[in-house]
mmCIF file of C-alpha atoms in Angstrom:
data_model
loop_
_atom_site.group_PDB
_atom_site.id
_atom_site.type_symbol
_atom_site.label_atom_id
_atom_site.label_comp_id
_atom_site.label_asym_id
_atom_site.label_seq_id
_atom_site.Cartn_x
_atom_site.Cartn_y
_atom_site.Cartn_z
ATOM 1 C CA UNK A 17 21.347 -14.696 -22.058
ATOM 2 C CA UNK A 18 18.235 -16.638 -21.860
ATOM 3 C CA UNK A 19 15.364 -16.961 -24.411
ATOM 4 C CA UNK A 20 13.138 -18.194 -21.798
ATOM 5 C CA UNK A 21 9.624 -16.361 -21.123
ATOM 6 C CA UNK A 22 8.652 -15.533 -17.575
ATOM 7 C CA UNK A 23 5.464 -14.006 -18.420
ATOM 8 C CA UNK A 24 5.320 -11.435 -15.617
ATOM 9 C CA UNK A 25 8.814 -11.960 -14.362
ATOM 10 C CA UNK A 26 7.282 -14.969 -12.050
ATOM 11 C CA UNK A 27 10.296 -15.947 -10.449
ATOM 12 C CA UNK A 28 12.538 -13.954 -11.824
ATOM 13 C CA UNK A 29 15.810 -12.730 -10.056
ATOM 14 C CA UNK A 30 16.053 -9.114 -11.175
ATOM 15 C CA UNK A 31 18.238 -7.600 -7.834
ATOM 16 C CA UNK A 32 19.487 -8.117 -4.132
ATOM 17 C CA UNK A 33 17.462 -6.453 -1.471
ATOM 18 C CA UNK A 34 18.287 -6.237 2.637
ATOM 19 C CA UNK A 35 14.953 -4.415 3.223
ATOM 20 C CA UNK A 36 12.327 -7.509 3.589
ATOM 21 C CA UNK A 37 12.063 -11.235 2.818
ATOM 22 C CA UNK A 38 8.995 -13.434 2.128
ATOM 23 C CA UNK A 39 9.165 -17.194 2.490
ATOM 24 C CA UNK A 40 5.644 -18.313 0.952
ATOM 25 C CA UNK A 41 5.288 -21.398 1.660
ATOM 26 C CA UNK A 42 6.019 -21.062 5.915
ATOM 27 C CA UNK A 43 3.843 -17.628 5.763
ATOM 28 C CA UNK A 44 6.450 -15.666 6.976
ATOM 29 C CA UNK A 45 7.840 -11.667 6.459
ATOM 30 C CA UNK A 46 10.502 -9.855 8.110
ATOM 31 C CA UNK A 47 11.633 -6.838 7.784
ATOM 32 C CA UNK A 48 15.308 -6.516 7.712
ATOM 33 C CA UNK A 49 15.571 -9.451 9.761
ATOM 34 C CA UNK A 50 12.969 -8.602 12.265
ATOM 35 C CA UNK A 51 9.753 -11.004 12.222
ATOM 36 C CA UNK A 52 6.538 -8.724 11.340
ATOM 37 C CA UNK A 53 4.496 -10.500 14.203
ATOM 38 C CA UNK A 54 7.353 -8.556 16.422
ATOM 39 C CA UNK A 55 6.750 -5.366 14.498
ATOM 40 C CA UNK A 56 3.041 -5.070 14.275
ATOM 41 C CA UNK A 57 2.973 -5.617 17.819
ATOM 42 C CA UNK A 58 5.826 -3.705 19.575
ATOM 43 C CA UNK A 59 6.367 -1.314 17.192
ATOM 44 C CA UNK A 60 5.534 1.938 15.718
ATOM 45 C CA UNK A 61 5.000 3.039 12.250
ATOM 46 C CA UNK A 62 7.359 5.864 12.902
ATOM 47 C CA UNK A 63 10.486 3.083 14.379
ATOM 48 C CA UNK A 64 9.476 0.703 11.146
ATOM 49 C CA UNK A 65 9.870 3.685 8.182
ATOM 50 C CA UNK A 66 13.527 4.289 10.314
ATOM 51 C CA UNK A 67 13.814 0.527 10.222
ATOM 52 C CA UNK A 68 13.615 0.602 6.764
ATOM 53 C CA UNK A 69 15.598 3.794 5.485
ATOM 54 C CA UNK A 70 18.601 4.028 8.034
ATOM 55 C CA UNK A 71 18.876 0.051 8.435
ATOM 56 C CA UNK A 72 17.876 0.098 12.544
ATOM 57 C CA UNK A 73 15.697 0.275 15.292
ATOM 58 C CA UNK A 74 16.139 3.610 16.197
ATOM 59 C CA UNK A 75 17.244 4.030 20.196
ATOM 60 C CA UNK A 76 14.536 6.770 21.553
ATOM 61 C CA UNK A 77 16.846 9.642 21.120
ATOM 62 C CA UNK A 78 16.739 9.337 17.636
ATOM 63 C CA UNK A 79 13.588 7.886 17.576
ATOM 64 C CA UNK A 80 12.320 11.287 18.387
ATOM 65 C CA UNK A 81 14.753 13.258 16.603
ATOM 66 C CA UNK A 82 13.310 11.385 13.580
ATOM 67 C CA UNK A 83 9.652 11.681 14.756
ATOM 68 C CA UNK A 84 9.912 15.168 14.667
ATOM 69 C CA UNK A 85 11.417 15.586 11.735
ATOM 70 C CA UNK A 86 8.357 13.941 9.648
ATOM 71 C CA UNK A 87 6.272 15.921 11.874
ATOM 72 C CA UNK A 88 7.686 19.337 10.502
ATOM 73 C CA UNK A 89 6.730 17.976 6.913
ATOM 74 C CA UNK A 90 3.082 17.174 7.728
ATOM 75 C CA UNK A 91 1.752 20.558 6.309
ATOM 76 C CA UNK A 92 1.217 21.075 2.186
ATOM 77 C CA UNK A 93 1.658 24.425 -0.087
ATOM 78 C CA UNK A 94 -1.736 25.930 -0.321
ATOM 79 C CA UNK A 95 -1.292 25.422 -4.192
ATOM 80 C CA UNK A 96 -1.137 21.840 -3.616
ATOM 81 C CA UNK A 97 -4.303 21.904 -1.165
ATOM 82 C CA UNK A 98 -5.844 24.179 -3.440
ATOM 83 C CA UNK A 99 -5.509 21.267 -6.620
ATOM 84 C CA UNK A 100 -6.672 18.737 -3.944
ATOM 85 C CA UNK A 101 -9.888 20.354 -3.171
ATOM 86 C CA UNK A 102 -10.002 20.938 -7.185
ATOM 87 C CA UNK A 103 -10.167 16.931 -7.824
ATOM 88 C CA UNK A 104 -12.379 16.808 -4.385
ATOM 89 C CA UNK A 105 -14.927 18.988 -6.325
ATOM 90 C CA UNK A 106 -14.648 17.199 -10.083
ATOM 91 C CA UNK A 107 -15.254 13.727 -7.819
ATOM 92 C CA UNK A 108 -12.098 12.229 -9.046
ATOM 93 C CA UNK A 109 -10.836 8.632 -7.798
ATOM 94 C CA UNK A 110 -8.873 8.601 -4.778
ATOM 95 C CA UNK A 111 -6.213 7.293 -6.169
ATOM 96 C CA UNK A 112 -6.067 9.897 -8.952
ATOM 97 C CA UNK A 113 -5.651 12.528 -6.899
ATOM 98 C CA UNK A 114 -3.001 11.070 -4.526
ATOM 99 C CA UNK A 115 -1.366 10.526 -7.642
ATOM 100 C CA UNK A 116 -1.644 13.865 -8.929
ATOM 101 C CA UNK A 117 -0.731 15.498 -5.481
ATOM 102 C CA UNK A 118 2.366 13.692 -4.673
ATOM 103 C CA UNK A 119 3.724 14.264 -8.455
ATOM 104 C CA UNK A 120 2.830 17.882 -7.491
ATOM 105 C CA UNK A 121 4.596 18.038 -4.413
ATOM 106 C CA UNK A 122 8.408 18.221 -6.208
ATOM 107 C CA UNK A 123 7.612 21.652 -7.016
ATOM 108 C CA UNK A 124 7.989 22.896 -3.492
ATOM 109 C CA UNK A 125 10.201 20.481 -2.386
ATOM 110 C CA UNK A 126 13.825 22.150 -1.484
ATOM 111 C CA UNK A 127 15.734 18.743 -2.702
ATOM 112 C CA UNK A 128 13.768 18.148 -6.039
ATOM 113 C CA UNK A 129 17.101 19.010 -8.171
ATOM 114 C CA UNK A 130 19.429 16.880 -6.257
ATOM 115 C CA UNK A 131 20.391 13.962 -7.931
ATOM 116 C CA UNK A 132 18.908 10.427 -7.071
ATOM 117 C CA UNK A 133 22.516 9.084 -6.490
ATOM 118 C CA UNK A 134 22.154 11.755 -3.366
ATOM 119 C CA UNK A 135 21.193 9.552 -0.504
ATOM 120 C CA UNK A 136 20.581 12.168 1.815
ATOM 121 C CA UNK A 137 18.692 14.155 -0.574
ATOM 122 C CA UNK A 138 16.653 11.305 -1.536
ATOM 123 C CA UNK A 139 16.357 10.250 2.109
ATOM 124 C CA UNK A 140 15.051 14.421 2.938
ATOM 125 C CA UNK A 141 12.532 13.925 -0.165
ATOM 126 C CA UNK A 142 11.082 10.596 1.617
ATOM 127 C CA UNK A 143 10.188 12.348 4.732
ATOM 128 C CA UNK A 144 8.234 15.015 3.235
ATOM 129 C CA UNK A 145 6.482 12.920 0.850
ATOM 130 C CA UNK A 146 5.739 10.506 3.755
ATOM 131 C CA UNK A 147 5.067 13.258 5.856
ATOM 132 C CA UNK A 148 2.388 14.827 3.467
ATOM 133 C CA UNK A 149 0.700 11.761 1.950
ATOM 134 C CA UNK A 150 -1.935 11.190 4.817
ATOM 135 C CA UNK A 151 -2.402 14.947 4.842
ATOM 136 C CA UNK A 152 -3.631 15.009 1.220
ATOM 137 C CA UNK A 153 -5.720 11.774 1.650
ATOM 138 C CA UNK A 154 -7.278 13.263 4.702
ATOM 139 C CA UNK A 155 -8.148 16.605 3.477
ATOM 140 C CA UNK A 156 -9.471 14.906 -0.156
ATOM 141 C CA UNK A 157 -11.564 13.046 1.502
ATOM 142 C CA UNK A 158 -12.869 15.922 4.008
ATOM 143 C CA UNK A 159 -13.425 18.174 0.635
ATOM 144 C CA UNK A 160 -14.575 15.526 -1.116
ATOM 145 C CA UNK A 161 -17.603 15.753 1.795
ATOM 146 C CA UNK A 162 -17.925 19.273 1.800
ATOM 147 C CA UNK A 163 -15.960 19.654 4.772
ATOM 148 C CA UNK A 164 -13.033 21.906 5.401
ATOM 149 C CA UNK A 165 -9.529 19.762 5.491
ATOM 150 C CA UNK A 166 -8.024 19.869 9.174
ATOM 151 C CA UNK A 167 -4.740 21.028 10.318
ATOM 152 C CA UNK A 168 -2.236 18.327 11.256
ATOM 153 C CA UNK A 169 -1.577 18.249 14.775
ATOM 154 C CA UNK A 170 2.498 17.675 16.061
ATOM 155 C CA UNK A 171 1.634 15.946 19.228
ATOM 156 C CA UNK A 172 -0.056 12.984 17.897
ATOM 157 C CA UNK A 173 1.709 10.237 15.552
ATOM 158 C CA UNK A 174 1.719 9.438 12.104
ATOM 159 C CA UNK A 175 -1.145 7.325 12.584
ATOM 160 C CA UNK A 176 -3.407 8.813 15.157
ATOM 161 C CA UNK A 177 -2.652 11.872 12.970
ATOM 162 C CA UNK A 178 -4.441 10.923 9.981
ATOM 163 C CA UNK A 179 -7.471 9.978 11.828
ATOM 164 C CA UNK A 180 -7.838 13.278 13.609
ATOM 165 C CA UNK A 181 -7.369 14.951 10.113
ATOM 166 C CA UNK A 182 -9.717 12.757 8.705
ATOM 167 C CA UNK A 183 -12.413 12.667 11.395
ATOM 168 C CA UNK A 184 -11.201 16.150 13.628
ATOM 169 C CA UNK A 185 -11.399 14.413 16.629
ATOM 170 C CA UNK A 186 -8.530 12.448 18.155
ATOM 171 C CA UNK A 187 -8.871 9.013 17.540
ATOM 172 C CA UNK A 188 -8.963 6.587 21.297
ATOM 173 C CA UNK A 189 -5.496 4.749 21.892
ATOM 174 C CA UNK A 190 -7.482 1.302 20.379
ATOM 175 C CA UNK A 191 -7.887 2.719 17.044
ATOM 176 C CA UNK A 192 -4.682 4.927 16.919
ATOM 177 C CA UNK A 193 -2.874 1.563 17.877
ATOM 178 C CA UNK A 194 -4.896 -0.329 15.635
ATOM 179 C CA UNK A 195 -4.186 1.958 12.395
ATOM 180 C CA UNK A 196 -0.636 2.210 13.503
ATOM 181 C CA UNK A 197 -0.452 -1.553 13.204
ATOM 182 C CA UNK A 198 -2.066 -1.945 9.607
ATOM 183 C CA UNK A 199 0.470 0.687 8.353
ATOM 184 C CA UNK A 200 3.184 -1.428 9.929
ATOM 185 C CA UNK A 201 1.868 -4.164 7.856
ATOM 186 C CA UNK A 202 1.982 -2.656 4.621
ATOM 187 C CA UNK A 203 4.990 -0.790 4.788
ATOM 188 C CA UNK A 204 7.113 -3.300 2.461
ATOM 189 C CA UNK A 205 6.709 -6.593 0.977
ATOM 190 C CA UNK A 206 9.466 -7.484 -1.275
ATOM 191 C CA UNK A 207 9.271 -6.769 -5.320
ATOM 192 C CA UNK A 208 5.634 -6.043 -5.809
ATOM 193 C CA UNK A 209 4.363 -4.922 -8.832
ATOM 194 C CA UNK A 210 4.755 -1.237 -7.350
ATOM 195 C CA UNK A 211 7.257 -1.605 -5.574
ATOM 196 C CA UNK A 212 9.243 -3.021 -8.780
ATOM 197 C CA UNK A 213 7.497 0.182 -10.311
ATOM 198 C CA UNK A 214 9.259 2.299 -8.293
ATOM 199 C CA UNK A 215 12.633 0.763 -8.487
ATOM 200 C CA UNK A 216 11.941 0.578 -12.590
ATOM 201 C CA UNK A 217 11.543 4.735 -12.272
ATOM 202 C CA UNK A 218 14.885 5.018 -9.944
ATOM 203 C CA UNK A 219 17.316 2.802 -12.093
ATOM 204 C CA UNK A 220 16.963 5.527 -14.837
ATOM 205 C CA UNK A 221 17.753 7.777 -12.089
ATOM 206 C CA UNK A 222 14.683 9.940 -12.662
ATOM 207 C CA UNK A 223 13.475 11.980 -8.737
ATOM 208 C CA UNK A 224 12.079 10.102 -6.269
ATOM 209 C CA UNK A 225 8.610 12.126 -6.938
ATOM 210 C CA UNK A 226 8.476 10.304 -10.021
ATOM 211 C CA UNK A 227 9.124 6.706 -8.688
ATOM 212 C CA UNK A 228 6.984 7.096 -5.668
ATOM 213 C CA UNK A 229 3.876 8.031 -8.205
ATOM 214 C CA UNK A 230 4.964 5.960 -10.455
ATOM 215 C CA UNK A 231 4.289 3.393 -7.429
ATOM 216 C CA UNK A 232 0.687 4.938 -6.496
ATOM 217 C CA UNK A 233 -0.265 4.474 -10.641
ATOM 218 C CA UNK A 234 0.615 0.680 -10.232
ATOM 219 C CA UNK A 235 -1.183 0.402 -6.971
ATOM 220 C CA UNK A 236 -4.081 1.642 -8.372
ATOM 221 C CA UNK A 237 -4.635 -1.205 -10.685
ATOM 222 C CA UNK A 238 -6.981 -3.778 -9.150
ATOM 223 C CA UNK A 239 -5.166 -7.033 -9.262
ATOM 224 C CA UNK A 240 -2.724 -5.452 -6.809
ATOM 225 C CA UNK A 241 -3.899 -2.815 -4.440
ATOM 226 C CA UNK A 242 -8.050 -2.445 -5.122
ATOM 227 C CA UNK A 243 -8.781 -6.118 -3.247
ATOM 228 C CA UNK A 244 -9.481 -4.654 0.252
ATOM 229 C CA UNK A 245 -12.129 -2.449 -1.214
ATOM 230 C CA UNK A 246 -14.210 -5.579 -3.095
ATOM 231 C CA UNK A 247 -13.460 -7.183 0.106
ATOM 232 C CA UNK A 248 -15.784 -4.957 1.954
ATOM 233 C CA UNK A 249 -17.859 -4.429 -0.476
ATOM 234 C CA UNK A 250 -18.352 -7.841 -0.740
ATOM 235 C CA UNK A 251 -18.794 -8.756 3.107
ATOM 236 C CA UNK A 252 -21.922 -5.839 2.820
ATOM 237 C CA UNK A 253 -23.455 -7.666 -0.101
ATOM 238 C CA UNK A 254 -23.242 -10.813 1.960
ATOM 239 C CA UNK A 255 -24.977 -8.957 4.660
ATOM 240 C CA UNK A 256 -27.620 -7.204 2.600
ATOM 241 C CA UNK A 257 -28.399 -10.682 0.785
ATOM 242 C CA UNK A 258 -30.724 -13.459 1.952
ATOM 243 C CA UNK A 259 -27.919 -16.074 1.898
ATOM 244 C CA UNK A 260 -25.305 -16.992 5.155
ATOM 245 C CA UNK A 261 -21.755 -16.600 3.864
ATOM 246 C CA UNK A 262 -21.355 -19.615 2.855
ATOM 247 C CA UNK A 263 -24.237 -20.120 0.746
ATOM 248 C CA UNK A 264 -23.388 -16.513 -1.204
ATOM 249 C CA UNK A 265 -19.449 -17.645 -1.623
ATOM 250 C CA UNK A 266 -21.139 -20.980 -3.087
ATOM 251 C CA UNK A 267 -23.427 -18.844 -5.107
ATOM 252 C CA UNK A 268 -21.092 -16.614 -6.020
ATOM 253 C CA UNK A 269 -18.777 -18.860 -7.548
ATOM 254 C CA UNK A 270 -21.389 -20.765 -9.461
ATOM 255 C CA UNK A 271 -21.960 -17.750 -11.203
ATOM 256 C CA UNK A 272 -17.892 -17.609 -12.439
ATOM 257 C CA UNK A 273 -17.705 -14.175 -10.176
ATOM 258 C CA UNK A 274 -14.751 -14.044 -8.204
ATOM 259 C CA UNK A 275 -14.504 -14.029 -4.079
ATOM 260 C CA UNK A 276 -12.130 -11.433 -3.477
ATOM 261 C CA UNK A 277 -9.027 -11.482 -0.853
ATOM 262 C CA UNK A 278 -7.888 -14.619 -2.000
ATOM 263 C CA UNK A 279 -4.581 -16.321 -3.055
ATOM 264 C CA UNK A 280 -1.070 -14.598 -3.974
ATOM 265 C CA UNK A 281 1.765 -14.785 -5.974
ATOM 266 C CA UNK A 282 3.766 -15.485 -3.143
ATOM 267 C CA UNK A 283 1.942 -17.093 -0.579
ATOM 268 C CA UNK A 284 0.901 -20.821 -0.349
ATOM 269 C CA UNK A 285 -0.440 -21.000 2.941
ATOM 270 C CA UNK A 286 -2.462 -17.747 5.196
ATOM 271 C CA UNK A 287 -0.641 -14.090 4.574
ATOM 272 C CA UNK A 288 0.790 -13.718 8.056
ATOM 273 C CA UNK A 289 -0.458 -10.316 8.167
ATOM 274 C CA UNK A 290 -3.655 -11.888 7.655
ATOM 275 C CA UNK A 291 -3.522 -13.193 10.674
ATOM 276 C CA UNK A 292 -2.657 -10.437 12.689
ATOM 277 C CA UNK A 293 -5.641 -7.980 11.176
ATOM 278 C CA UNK A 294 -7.765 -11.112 11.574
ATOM 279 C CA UNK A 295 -7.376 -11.013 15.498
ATOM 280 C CA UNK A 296 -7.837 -7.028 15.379
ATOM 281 C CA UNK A 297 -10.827 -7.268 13.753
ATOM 282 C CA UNK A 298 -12.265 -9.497 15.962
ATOM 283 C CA UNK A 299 -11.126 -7.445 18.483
ATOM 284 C CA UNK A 300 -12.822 -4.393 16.982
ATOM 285 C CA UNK A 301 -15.731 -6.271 16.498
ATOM 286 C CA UNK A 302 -16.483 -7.693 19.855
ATOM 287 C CA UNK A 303 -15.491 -4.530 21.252
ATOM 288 C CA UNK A 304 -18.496 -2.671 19.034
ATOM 289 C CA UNK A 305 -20.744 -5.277 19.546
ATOM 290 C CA UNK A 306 -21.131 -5.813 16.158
ATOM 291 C CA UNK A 307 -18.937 -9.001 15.412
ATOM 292 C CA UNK A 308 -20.535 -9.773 12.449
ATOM 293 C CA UNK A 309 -18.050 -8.678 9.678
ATOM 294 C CA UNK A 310 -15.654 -11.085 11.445
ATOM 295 C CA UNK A 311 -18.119 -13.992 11.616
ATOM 296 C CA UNK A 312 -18.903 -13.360 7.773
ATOM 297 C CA UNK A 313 -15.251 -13.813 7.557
ATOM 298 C CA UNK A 314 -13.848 -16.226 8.788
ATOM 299 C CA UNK A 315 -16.895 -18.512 7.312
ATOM 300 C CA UNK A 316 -16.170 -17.623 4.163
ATOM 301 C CA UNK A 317 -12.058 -18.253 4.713
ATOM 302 C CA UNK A 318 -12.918 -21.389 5.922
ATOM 303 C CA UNK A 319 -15.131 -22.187 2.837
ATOM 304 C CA UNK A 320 -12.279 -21.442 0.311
ATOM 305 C CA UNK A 321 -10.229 -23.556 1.953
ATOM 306 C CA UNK A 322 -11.955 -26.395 1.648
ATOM 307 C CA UNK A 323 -13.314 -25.612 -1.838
ATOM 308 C CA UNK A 324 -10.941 -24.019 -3.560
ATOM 309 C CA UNK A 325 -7.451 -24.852 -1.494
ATOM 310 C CA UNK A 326 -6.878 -21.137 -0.776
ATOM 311 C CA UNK A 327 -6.086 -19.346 1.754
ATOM 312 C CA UNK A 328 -6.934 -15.087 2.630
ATOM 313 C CA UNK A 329 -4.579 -12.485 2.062
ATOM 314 C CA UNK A 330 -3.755 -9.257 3.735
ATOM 315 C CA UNK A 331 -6.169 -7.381 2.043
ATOM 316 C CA UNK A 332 -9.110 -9.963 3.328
ATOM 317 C CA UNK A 333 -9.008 -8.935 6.939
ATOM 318 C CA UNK A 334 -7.703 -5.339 6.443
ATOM 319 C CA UNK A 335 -11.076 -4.583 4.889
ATOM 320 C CA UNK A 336 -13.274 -5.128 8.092
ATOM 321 C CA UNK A 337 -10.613 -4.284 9.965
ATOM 322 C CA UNK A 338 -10.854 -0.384 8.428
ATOM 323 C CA UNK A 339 -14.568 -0.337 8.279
ATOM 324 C CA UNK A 340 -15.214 -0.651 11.832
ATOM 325 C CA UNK A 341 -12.857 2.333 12.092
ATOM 326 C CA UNK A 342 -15.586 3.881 10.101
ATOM 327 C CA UNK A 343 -12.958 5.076 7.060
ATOM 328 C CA UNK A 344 -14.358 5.810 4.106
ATOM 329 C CA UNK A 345 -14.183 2.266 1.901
ATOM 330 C CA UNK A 346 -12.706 3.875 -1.404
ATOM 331 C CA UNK A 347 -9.658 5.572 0.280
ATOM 332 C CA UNK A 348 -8.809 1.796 1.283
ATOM 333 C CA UNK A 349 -5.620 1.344 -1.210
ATOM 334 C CA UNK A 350 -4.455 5.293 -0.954
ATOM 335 C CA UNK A 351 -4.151 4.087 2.562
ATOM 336 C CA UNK A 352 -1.788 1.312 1.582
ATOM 337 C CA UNK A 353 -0.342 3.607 -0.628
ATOM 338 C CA UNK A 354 0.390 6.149 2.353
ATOM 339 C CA UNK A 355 1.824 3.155 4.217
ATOM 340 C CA UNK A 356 3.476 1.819 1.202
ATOM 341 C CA UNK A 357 5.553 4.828 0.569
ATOM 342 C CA UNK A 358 8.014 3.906 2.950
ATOM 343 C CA UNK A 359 8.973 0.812 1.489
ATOM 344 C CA UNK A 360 9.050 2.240 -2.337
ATOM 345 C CA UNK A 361 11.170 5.325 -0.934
ATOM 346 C CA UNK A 362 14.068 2.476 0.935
ATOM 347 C CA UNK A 363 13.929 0.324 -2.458
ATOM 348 C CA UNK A 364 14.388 3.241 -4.966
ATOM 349 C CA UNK A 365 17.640 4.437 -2.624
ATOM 350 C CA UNK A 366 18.587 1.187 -2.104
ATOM 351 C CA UNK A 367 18.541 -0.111 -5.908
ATOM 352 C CA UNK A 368 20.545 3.159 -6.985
ATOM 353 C CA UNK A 369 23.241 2.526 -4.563
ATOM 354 C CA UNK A 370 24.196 -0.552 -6.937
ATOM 355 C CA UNK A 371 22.369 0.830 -10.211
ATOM 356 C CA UNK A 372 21.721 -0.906 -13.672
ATOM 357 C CA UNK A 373 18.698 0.388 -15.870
ATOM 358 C CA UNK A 374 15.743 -2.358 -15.742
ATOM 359 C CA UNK A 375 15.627 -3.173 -19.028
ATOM 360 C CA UNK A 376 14.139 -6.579 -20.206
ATOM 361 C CA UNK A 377 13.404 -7.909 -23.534
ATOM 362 C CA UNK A 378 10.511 -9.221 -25.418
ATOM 363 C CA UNK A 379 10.460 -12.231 -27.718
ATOM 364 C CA UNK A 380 8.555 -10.763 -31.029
ATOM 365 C CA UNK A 381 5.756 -13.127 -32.372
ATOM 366 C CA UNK A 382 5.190 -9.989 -35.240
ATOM 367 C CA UNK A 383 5.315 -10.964 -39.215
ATOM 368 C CA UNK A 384 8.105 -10.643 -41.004
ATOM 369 C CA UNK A 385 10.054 -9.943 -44.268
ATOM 370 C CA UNK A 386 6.952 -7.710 -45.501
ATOM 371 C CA UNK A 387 7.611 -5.644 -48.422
ATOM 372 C CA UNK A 388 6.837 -1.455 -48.514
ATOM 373 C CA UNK A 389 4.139 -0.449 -50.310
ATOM 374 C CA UNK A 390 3.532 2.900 -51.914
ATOM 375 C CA UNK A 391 0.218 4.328 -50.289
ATOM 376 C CA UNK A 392 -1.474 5.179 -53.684
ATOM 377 C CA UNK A 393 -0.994 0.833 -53.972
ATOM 378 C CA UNK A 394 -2.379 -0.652 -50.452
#
């Protein structure tokens, strides 16, 4: 056994995983051995979660067998609405309440007592908690506004879905294809912090209602799913100051504040899902007529390069990318979180298949060989 300290596990081999690989320094991600430039681009949320869970592209028999089947779970317990519109009312952070809902939701669920080495059972929770995520978000953020939560709908898709819930009016195929994309790009990404959250919950074969929100509380932190939210909020300073890009990032960084969307712990070169939000959001852009966000963008990408050798990650682009879809700018991470679900759901199965409890050690830097006291003497 080793004495030596990996301050955040950095590098740190804690498990084998078939469900993605990340090679940092070429920019690539593949999911089970399928390129994510092939995914984002050909295919559906719906085929990636099945991707993920049951190890293939699904053929389009079962593709819609499985379609439907997360359909059936879109609706929530009115108990469970009724606590979301509770939190809606007290104002409470987004992520809070997904939190608080999908912890919630193993009191209706059929499966909650079966045991986590069930892979079926754990495979039946998934879908409904995948199922009901974007039905919480959407109809927190509707109550949240003083506006009644809508119905899900079972002839549109996961994606297009949550927009009509969200909005209550079906989303054109450009945005339903574009938000269908973006969830495609979150769905996994190797041993995150949440993800490794998660899998942490599972090996002490707790119910998958406690990993997944054990995932959503370590997504909520902001060094690892909060950047797409400064990103936007910084791109609207930029527009609201007297400064071009440029000139703000400069400013910016003379003032030790921090340019958001930047760098990774795995990445060396541009997150290649950078690079395919980038192109949507010009896309988006031109298409609205109001390019701008992109421009401010990519100036400001090309400015860290040169100053500070860095290069954007997915959260960079995502953030324009979801604004000129007009959502809401604070339910930007539940959004990941409702994408990420899939991914946290295939690692907790998968890491129970071959279980050992996580459980690391720390080197103690305490005093020692302190003598007891009596209180009536300190």
């Amino acid at each position: 056994m080793t004495d030596e300290l990996r301050k955040g596990l950095e590098g740190v081999l804690v498990a084998e995983s078939d469900l993605s690989q990340i090679d940092g320094d070429e920019g690539r991600l593949i999911y089970r051995g399928y390129a994510i430039e092939d995914l984002a681009r050909h295919a559906s949320y719906e085929e990636v979660i099945h991707l993920l869970w049951h190890g293939e592209l699904p053929d389009a028999d079962r593709l819609d067998a499985f379609t439907d089947s997360m359909v059936a779970e879109r609706s929530i317990d009115e108990d469970v609405l009724e606590t979301v519109g509770q939190l809606a009312a007290a104002d409470e952070n987004p992520m809070a309440a997904l939190r608080t809902a999908v912890s919630m939701l193993s009191a209706y669920d059929p499966d909650a007592g079966e045991p986590a080495t069930d892979r079926e059972a754990t495979f039946r929770k998934g879908r409904r908690i995948t199922a009901k995520i974007p039905t919480i978000l959407a109809a927190f953020t509707r109550m949240r506004d003083g506006d009644d939560p809508v119905e899900p709908r079972e002839d549109l898709g996961h994606a297009a879905n949550f927009l009509y819930m969200l909005n209550g009016e079906e989303p054109d195929d450009v945005l339903a294809e574009t938000f269908d994309m973006a969830l495609v790009l979150h769905a996994d990404h190797g041993f995150n912090a949440s993800t490794f959250s998660a899998i942490t919950t599972a090996s002490t074969l707790s119910d998958l209602h406690s990993s997944v929100t054990s995932a959503i509380g370590t997504l909520k932190g902001p060094l690892h799913g909060g950047a797409n939210q400064d990103v936007m909020e910084m791109l609207k300073e930029v527009d609201e100051s007297d400064r071009d890009p440029v000139g703000w990032a400069e400013n910016a960084l003379a003032e030790g504040r921090r340019v958001s969307g930047f760098g990774h712990r795995v990445y060396n070169v541009k997150d290649p899902r950078a690079k395919i939000l980038g192109e949507r959001s010009q896309e988006l852009g031109e298409a609205a007529g109001t390019p701008k966000w992109y421009e401010y963008s990519t100036k400001i990408e090309q400015f860290m390069a040169d100053e500070k050798g860095l290069a954007p990650n997915v959260d960079f682009y995502s953030a324009s990318t979801y604004y000129q879809m007009g959502i809401p700018i604070d339910i930007y991470t539940p959004i990941f979180a409702m994408s990420r679900a899939a991914g946290w759901i295939a690692h907790a199965a998968e890491y129970v298949e071959d279980n050992r409890l996580i459980r690391p050690r720390a080197r103690y830097t305490g005093p020692e060989d302190l003598t007891y006291s009596d209180l009536d003497e300190r």
